[in-house]
Amino acid sequence: MIDPVRIGIVGAGAWARTTHAPLLCDLPEARLVAVASRSPENRRALCEASSASLRQYGDPDGLFADADVEAVLIATPNYTHEDLAVRALAAGKHLLCETALSLTVDGYDRVAAAWRAAGTTLAVDLELRASDVAQRLRELILTGHIGLPRLISCLMLRDWGRFCDSGAELARCGGMFVEVGTHYLDLFNLLANDDPARVFATGGDVLGIGHPDYLWTTVEYEGGVRASLGMSVFAAGQGKSALHVIGTEGCLEAEIISGQVQLWRRGQATPEDYSPARRGVPAPGLPGSRELLQDFARCVRSGGVPIVDFEVARAATALALAAARSYACGSPVVPSSREQTA
């Protein structure tokens, strides 16, 4: 018999209402029991989205003090995550936090101290790592289907336009590299299965928000893998996240959103289809959103290591911060454990 983890959510914005709440209410491993938000309207809207009677709090500390809440999901803006995470852990709660857990590597270390003192489960919502496509690609790479991987490329093309009100707002959330790029840089870390040695980023600001809205980032890994990420938020009619992994004996071609995975072997005229099976109506959120929440709940009960644990999340943020620094200085940067935003 499943003993669902009782979860309280901090933050009731659009993503919490349209993705986290519906998913939590659909998972047998979890039960959404409380919400904290300064906005009464947002709290009510989240309750409606979850079709559940939730305890409502106007501040997060009230939710943290709720003895019936076993785990907390932090779904607030990036710049609030670190402090809220430390407070939730100090209250003895298991924690799932949207990325980034902190906007500095020093901040990650501060959260780590609170987490180790609490002895609870900690995971970060880099959901694409948990997606069926990412896991299938990793499986095919590790089983030698393409030989030795050498090149990884990803194109993240969206037609968002001015997706935030100002550059100052985006800066508070870590900029494009941390707010968006972290998800794809984490995929590079997963598929390269290695430590990044150097990163270079370039791009520009077409829409005038004061931050880059088109980017090209290249990551060199210690073992020889080279990875490139292209991002644009003004790509007309686009909504794709296309991936290629090129090895010495073959090439993997994938599309994260549609779920397509094809393997091209050297000497073959047509590819083999390795697309994971997707049945029924797509779950809310991004590919991997449901799987990551499910994994978190199971780890709370089993004591296992989450798919996106502390070290995975820290490495992804450190790489994103290094890319941001490279963009700012115009030169390659060696990722450092001491990376932090200016």
Tab-separated table of C-alpha atoms in Angstrom:
chain	number	residue	atom	x	y	z
A	1	MET	CA	0.000	0.000	0.000
A	2	ILE	CA	1.341	3.414	-1.021
A	3	ASP	CA	1.886	5.939	1.756
A	4	PRO	CA	1.732	9.252	-0.150
A	5	VAL	CA	4.164	11.984	0.860
A	6	ARG	CA	2.284	14.995	2.243
A	7	ILE	CA	3.590	18.029	0.355
A	8	GLY	CA	3.144	21.756	0.836
A	9	ILE	CA	3.916	24.140	-1.999
A	10	VAL	CA	5.439	27.591	-1.485
A	11	GLY	CA	4.472	29.890	-4.328
A	12	ALA	CA	1.274	29.852	-6.346
A	13	GLY	CA	2.301	31.394	-9.649
A	14	ALA	CA	1.407	30.161	-13.109
A	15	TRP	CA	3.803	27.183	-13.188
A	16	ALA	CA	2.747	26.038	-9.724
A	17	ARG	CA	-0.918	26.222	-10.743
A	18	THR	CA	-0.640	24.658	-14.197
A	19	THR	CA	2.046	22.044	-13.577
A	20	HIS	CA	3.018	21.263	-9.982
A	21	ALA	CA	-0.454	21.224	-8.420
A	22	PRO	CA	-2.173	19.063	-11.082
A	23	LEU	CA	0.735	16.614	-11.161
A	24	LEU	CA	0.910	16.267	-7.385
A	25	CYS	CA	-2.813	15.600	-7.229
A	26	ASP	CA	-2.479	12.897	-9.898
A	27	LEU	CA	0.479	11.033	-8.398
A	28	PRO	CA	-0.332	8.122	-6.073
A	29	GLU	CA	3.021	8.695	-4.333
A	30	ALA	CA	2.183	12.268	-3.261
A	31	ARG	CA	-0.620	14.284	-1.709
A	32	LEU	CA	-0.761	18.075	-1.881
A	33	VAL	CA	-1.977	19.328	1.500
A	34	ALA	CA	-0.987	23.001	1.826
A	35	VAL	CA	-0.037	26.137	-0.078
A	36	ALA	CA	1.743	29.331	0.977
A	37	SER	CA	1.558	32.560	-1.008
A	38	ARG	CA	1.262	36.247	-0.223
A	39	SER	CA	-1.531	36.479	-2.810
A	40	PRO	CA	-4.968	35.255	-1.644
A	41	GLU	CA	-6.085	35.186	-5.280
A	42	ASN	CA	-3.195	32.938	-6.290
A	43	ARG	CA	-3.780	30.644	-3.322
A	44	ARG	CA	-7.433	30.233	-4.278
A	45	ALA	CA	-6.515	29.665	-7.930
A	46	LEU	CA	-4.043	26.942	-6.984
A	47	CYS	CA	-6.653	25.245	-4.804
A	48	GLU	CA	-9.039	25.300	-7.755
A	49	ALA	CA	-6.362	23.906	-10.078
A	50	SER	CA	-5.674	21.050	-7.677
A	51	SER	CA	-9.354	20.304	-6.983
A	52	ALA	CA	-8.355	19.828	-3.362
A	53	SER	CA	-9.081	21.444	-0.031
A	54	LEU	CA	-5.676	22.769	0.994
A	55	ARG	CA	-4.540	24.534	4.130
A	56	GLN	CA	-3.614	28.062	3.086
A	57	TYR	CA	-0.858	30.243	4.532
A	58	GLY	CA	-0.016	33.859	3.818
A	59	ASP	CA	3.668	33.314	4.590
A	60	PRO	CA	5.976	30.307	4.130
A	61	ASP	CA	6.957	30.035	7.794
A	62	GLY	CA	3.403	29.065	8.665
A	63	LEU	CA	3.615	26.202	6.191
A	64	PHE	CA	7.076	25.209	7.445
A	65	ALA	CA	5.633	24.972	10.976
A	66	ASP	CA	2.785	22.700	9.838
A	67	ALA	CA	3.578	19.319	11.384
A	68	ASP	CA	1.425	17.516	8.808
A	69	VAL	CA	3.607	18.777	5.932
A	70	GLU	CA	6.434	16.294	5.355
A	71	ALA	CA	7.957	17.870	2.258
A	72	VAL	CA	8.080	21.317	0.694
A	73	LEU	CA	8.114	22.258	-2.981
A	74	ILE	CA	9.523	25.758	-3.529
A	75	ALA	CA	8.012	27.373	-6.642
A	76	THR	CA	8.886	31.035	-6.168
A	77	PRO	CA	11.236	33.315	-8.172
A	78	ASN	CA	14.884	32.187	-8.305
A	79	TYR	CA	16.252	34.930	-6.101
A	80	THR	CA	14.103	33.739	-3.157
A	81	HIS	CA	15.073	30.064	-3.341
A	82	GLU	CA	18.192	30.003	-1.204
A	83	ASP	CA	16.679	31.629	1.880
A	84	LEU	CA	13.436	29.650	1.640
A	85	ALA	CA	15.361	26.404	1.203
A	86	VAL	CA	17.442	27.025	4.329
A	87	ARG	CA	14.310	27.815	6.353
A	88	ALA	CA	12.436	24.746	5.091
A	89	LEU	CA	15.367	22.475	5.885
A	90	ALA	CA	15.797	24.056	9.318
A	91	ALA	CA	12.177	23.063	9.952
A	92	GLY	CA	13.095	19.448	9.181
A	93	LYS	CA	11.280	19.214	5.851
A	94	HIS	CA	12.198	17.205	2.798
A	95	LEU	CA	12.774	19.658	-0.038
A	96	LEU	CA	12.174	19.875	-3.768
A	97	CYS	CA	13.156	23.266	-5.154
A	98	GLU	CA	12.769	24.685	-8.612
A	99	THR	CA	16.112	25.488	-10.228
A	100	ALA	CA	18.261	27.304	-9.359
A	101	LEU	CA	18.596	26.348	-5.713
A	102	SER	CA	20.782	29.438	-5.338
A	103	LEU	CA	22.194	32.082	-7.667
A	104	THR	CA	25.722	31.607	-6.292
A	105	VAL	CA	27.852	28.565	-5.600
A	106	ASP	CA	28.494	29.954	-2.110
A	107	GLY	CA	24.718	29.927	-1.675
A	108	TYR	CA	24.639	26.254	-2.629
A	109	ASP	CA	27.167	25.590	0.118
A	110	ARG	CA	24.942	27.430	2.605
A	111	VAL	CA	21.975	25.253	1.606
A	112	ALA	CA	24.181	22.154	1.798
A	113	ALA	CA	25.011	22.877	5.437
A	114	ALA	CA	21.315	23.175	6.294
A	115	TRP	CA	20.506	20.017	4.345
A	116	ARG	CA	23.167	17.919	6.054
A	117	ALA	CA	22.006	19.155	9.444
A	118	ALA	CA	18.404	18.250	8.586
A	119	GLY	CA	19.202	14.787	7.225
A	120	THR	CA	16.269	14.952	4.816
A	121	THR	CA	15.848	14.399	1.068
A	122	LEU	CA	16.853	17.279	-1.210
A	123	ALA	CA	16.149	17.464	-4.947
A	124	VAL	CA	16.106	20.220	-7.562
A	125	ASP	CA	13.630	20.533	-10.420
A	126	LEU	CA	15.857	20.128	-13.478
A	127	GLU	CA	13.092	18.092	-15.048
A	128	LEU	CA	14.615	17.524	-18.497
A	129	ARG	CA	17.223	15.199	-16.939
A	130	ALA	CA	14.339	13.000	-15.773
A	131	SER	CA	12.645	12.987	-19.185
A	132	ASP	CA	12.214	9.792	-21.166
A	133	VAL	CA	14.287	11.202	-24.037
A	134	ALA	CA	17.269	12.161	-21.860
A	135	GLN	CA	17.260	8.811	-20.084
A	136	ARG	CA	16.990	6.918	-23.391
A	137	LEU	CA	19.913	8.885	-24.862
A	138	ARG	CA	22.048	8.205	-21.794
A	139	GLU	CA	21.208	4.486	-21.963
A	140	LEU	CA	22.164	4.270	-25.654
A	141	ILE	CA	25.430	6.128	-25.035
A	142	LEU	CA	26.424	4.006	-22.033
A	143	THR	CA	25.688	0.756	-23.905
A	144	GLY	CA	28.039	1.766	-26.713
A	145	HIS	CA	25.538	2.255	-29.527
A	146	ILE	CA	27.429	5.262	-30.966
A	147	GLY	CA	30.933	4.370	-29.851
A	148	LEU	CA	32.805	7.142	-28.080
A	149	PRO	CA	30.690	10.328	-27.893
A	150	ARG	CA	32.553	13.381	-29.190
A	151	LEU	CA	30.017	16.087	-30.077
A	152	ILE	CA	26.726	17.145	-28.469
A	153	SER	CA	24.527	19.896	-29.843
A	154	CYS	CA	21.212	21.354	-28.738
A	155	LEU	CA	18.998	24.024	-30.294
A	156	MET	CA	16.481	25.561	-27.890
A	157	LEU	CA	14.232	27.654	-30.142
A	158	ARG	CA	11.220	29.515	-28.795
A	159	ASP	CA	8.922	32.278	-30.014
A	160	TRP	CA	8.496	33.922	-26.595
A	161	GLY	CA	9.551	37.415	-27.621
A	162	ARG	CA	9.857	39.715	-24.590
A	163	PHE	CA	9.114	36.975	-22.077
A	164	CYS	CA	9.912	39.172	-19.080
A	165	ASP	CA	9.090	42.778	-18.252
A	166	SER	CA	12.644	44.052	-17.921
A	167	GLY	CA	16.300	43.149	-17.882
A	168	ALA	CA	16.378	43.976	-14.175
A	169	GLU	CA	13.720	41.339	-13.522
A	170	LEU	CA	15.630	38.757	-15.550
A	171	ALA	CA	18.878	39.673	-13.784
A	172	ARG	CA	17.294	39.009	-10.394
A	173	CYS	CA	16.609	35.468	-11.624
A	174	GLY	CA	20.189	34.947	-12.831
A	175	GLY	CA	19.725	35.954	-16.474
A	176	MET	CA	19.099	33.748	-19.498
A	177	PHE	CA	21.981	31.413	-18.708
A	178	VAL	CA	20.638	30.471	-15.261
A	179	GLU	CA	16.907	30.943	-15.845
A	180	VAL	CA	16.748	28.912	-19.081
A	181	GLY	CA	20.163	27.619	-20.100
A	182	THR	CA	20.773	25.614	-16.921
A	183	HIS	CA	18.284	22.955	-18.034
A	184	TYR	CA	20.180	22.267	-21.256
A	185	LEU	CA	23.661	22.612	-19.797
A	186	ASP	CA	22.612	19.980	-17.264
A	187	LEU	CA	21.698	17.675	-20.161
A	188	PHE	CA	25.221	18.183	-21.507
A	189	ASN	CA	26.662	17.158	-18.133
A	190	LEU	CA	24.424	14.069	-18.136
A	191	LEU	CA	25.243	12.945	-21.670
A	192	ALA	CA	28.959	13.807	-21.598
A	193	ASN	CA	29.250	12.011	-18.240
A	194	ASP	CA	32.279	14.164	-17.514
A	195	ASP	CA	33.405	17.403	-15.878
A	196	PRO	CA	33.412	20.626	-17.934
A	197	ALA	CA	36.884	22.115	-18.441
A	198	ARG	CA	36.105	25.341	-20.302
A	199	VAL	CA	33.084	27.298	-21.559
A	200	PHE	CA	32.673	30.129	-24.050
A	201	ALA	CA	29.447	32.043	-24.689
A	202	THR	CA	28.468	34.706	-27.185
A	203	GLY	CA	25.228	36.251	-28.409
A	204	GLY	CA	23.276	39.480	-28.326
A	205	ASP	CA	20.176	41.429	-27.329
A	206	VAL	CA	17.750	41.989	-30.210
A	207	LEU	CA	14.605	42.714	-28.206
A	208	GLY	CA	16.172	45.319	-25.953
A	209	ILE	CA	15.586	43.760	-22.533
A	210	GLY	CA	19.144	44.379	-21.397
A	211	HIS	CA	20.101	40.689	-21.442
A	212	PRO	CA	21.040	38.319	-24.279
A	213	ASP	CA	18.030	36.858	-26.070
A	214	TYR	CA	20.047	34.788	-28.536
A	215	LEU	CA	23.081	32.815	-27.421
A	216	TRP	CA	25.648	30.309	-28.537
A	217	THR	CA	27.498	28.476	-25.774
A	218	THR	CA	30.290	25.940	-26.246
A	219	VAL	CA	31.427	23.613	-23.456
A	220	GLU	CA	34.662	21.627	-23.566
A	221	TYR	CA	34.753	18.558	-21.320
A	222	GLU	CA	37.896	17.120	-19.787
A	223	GLY	CA	37.607	13.821	-21.691
A	224	GLY	CA	37.320	15.467	-25.111
A	225	VAL	CA	33.562	15.844	-25.591
A	226	ARG	CA	32.547	19.185	-27.103
A	227	ALA	CA	28.999	20.471	-26.609
A	228	SER	CA	27.215	23.463	-28.116
A	229	LEU	CA	23.947	25.107	-27.084
A	230	GLY	CA	22.083	27.568	-29.287
A	231	MET	CA	19.159	29.480	-27.771
A	232	SER	CA	16.772	32.045	-29.199
A	233	VAL	CA	13.553	33.457	-27.755
A	234	PHE	CA	12.506	35.174	-31.002
A	235	ALA	CA	12.549	32.170	-33.376
A	236	ALA	CA	9.286	32.642	-35.274
A	237	GLY	CA	6.920	29.703	-35.014
A	238	GLN	CA	9.366	27.542	-33.084
A	239	GLY	CA	8.938	25.454	-29.949
A	240	LYS	CA	11.636	22.848	-30.307
A	241	SER	CA	14.505	21.430	-28.276
A	242	ALA	CA	16.546	19.382	-30.759
A	243	LEU	CA	19.520	17.294	-29.623
A	244	HIS	CA	22.303	15.485	-31.480
A	245	VAL	CA	24.958	13.277	-29.914
A	246	ILE	CA	27.680	12.276	-32.380
A	247	GLY	CA	29.992	9.396	-31.590
A	248	THR	CA	32.785	7.558	-33.353
A	249	GLU	CA	30.381	4.832	-34.554
A	250	GLY	CA	27.016	6.547	-34.835
A	251	CYS	CA	24.783	9.520	-34.201
A	252	LEU	CA	21.751	10.030	-31.983
A	253	GLU	CA	19.100	12.514	-33.098
A	254	ALA	CA	16.383	13.518	-30.641
A	255	GLU	CA	13.628	16.028	-29.979
A	256	ILE	CA	12.793	16.441	-26.309
A	257	ILE	CA	9.294	17.887	-26.657
A	258	SER	CA	7.957	15.414	-29.242
A	259	GLY	CA	9.824	12.457	-27.753
A	260	GLN	CA	11.591	11.325	-30.923
A	261	VAL	CA	14.890	9.417	-30.674
A	262	GLN	CA	16.655	8.009	-33.740
A	263	LEU	CA	19.960	6.166	-34.024
A	264	TRP	CA	22.056	6.486	-37.155
A	265	ARG	CA	24.734	3.789	-37.369
A	266	ARG	CA	27.775	4.156	-39.568
A	267	GLY	CA	27.136	2.530	-42.952
A	268	GLN	CA	23.331	2.401	-42.616
A	269	ALA	CA	21.104	4.380	-44.999
A	270	THR	CA	18.161	4.679	-42.610
A	271	PRO	CA	17.960	5.308	-38.862
A	272	GLU	CA	16.658	2.980	-36.167
A	273	ASP	CA	13.826	4.284	-34.027
A	274	TYR	CA	14.448	4.283	-30.278
A	275	SER	CA	11.698	6.729	-29.349
A	276	PRO	CA	10.287	6.029	-25.877
A	277	ALA	CA	6.625	5.062	-25.803
A	278	ARG	CA	4.304	7.885	-24.794
A	279	ARG	CA	0.706	6.959	-24.103
A	280	GLY	CA	-2.422	8.945	-23.371
A	281	VAL	CA	-2.735	12.675	-22.827
A	282	PRO	CA	0.611	14.448	-22.225
A	283	ALA	CA	1.196	15.329	-18.572
A	284	PRO	CA	1.276	18.999	-17.569
A	285	GLY	CA	4.605	20.792	-17.698
A	286	LEU	CA	7.716	19.727	-19.574
A	287	PRO	CA	8.918	16.217	-20.382
A	288	GLY	CA	10.279	14.893	-17.103
A	289	SER	CA	8.082	17.034	-14.821
A	290	ARG	CA	5.944	14.107	-13.685
A	291	GLU	CA	8.876	11.692	-13.478
A	292	LEU	CA	10.919	14.053	-11.312
A	293	LEU	CA	8.084	14.633	-8.826
A	294	GLN	CA	7.460	10.898	-8.680
A	295	ASP	CA	11.160	10.195	-8.126
A	296	PHE	CA	11.312	12.776	-5.321
A	297	ALA	CA	8.355	11.239	-3.486
A	298	ARG	CA	9.799	7.751	-3.795
A	299	CYS	CA	13.178	8.921	-2.478
A	300	VAL	CA	11.503	10.549	0.535
A	301	ARG	CA	10.018	7.173	1.420
A	302	SER	CA	13.009	4.982	0.475
A	303	GLY	CA	15.911	7.250	1.421
A	304	GLY	CA	17.309	6.894	-2.096
A	305	VAL	CA	19.289	9.451	-4.103
A	306	PRO	CA	17.113	11.655	-6.354
A	307	ILE	CA	17.706	11.886	-10.108
A	308	VAL	CA	18.610	15.551	-9.618
A	309	ASP	CA	20.438	15.601	-6.308
A	310	PHE	CA	22.382	18.452	-4.736
A	311	GLU	CA	25.648	17.816	-6.584
A	312	VAL	CA	23.945	17.533	-9.986
A	313	ALA	CA	22.125	20.824	-9.439
A	314	ARG	CA	25.215	22.598	-8.123
A	315	ALA	CA	27.271	21.527	-11.143
A	316	ALA	CA	24.613	22.738	-13.585
A	317	THR	CA	24.332	26.142	-11.934
A	318	ALA	CA	28.121	26.532	-11.729
A	319	LEU	CA	28.361	25.859	-15.472
A	320	ALA	CA	25.588	28.366	-16.240
A	321	LEU	CA	27.309	31.010	-14.114
A	322	ALA	CA	30.597	30.360	-15.909
A	323	ALA	CA	28.831	30.783	-19.263
A	324	ALA	CA	27.362	34.084	-18.080
A	325	ARG	CA	30.811	35.262	-17.033
A	326	SER	CA	32.243	34.259	-20.405
A	327	TYR	CA	29.526	36.226	-22.190
A	328	ALA	CA	30.285	39.268	-20.060
A	329	CYS	CA	34.058	39.189	-20.571
A	330	GLY	CA	34.107	37.891	-24.150
A	331	SER	CA	36.612	35.130	-23.420
A	332	PRO	CA	36.554	31.425	-22.509
A	333	VAL	CA	36.148	30.728	-18.800
A	334	VAL	CA	37.298	27.785	-16.718
A	335	PRO	CA	34.295	26.748	-14.593
A	336	SER	CA	35.114	27.241	-10.949
A	337	SER	CA	33.547	25.904	-7.791
A	338	ARG	CA	33.521	29.518	-6.641
A	339	GLU	CA	31.431	30.876	-9.552
A	340	GLN	CA	28.943	33.511	-8.467
A	341	THR	CA	26.805	36.201	-10.036
A	342	ALA	CA	28.091	39.755	-9.983
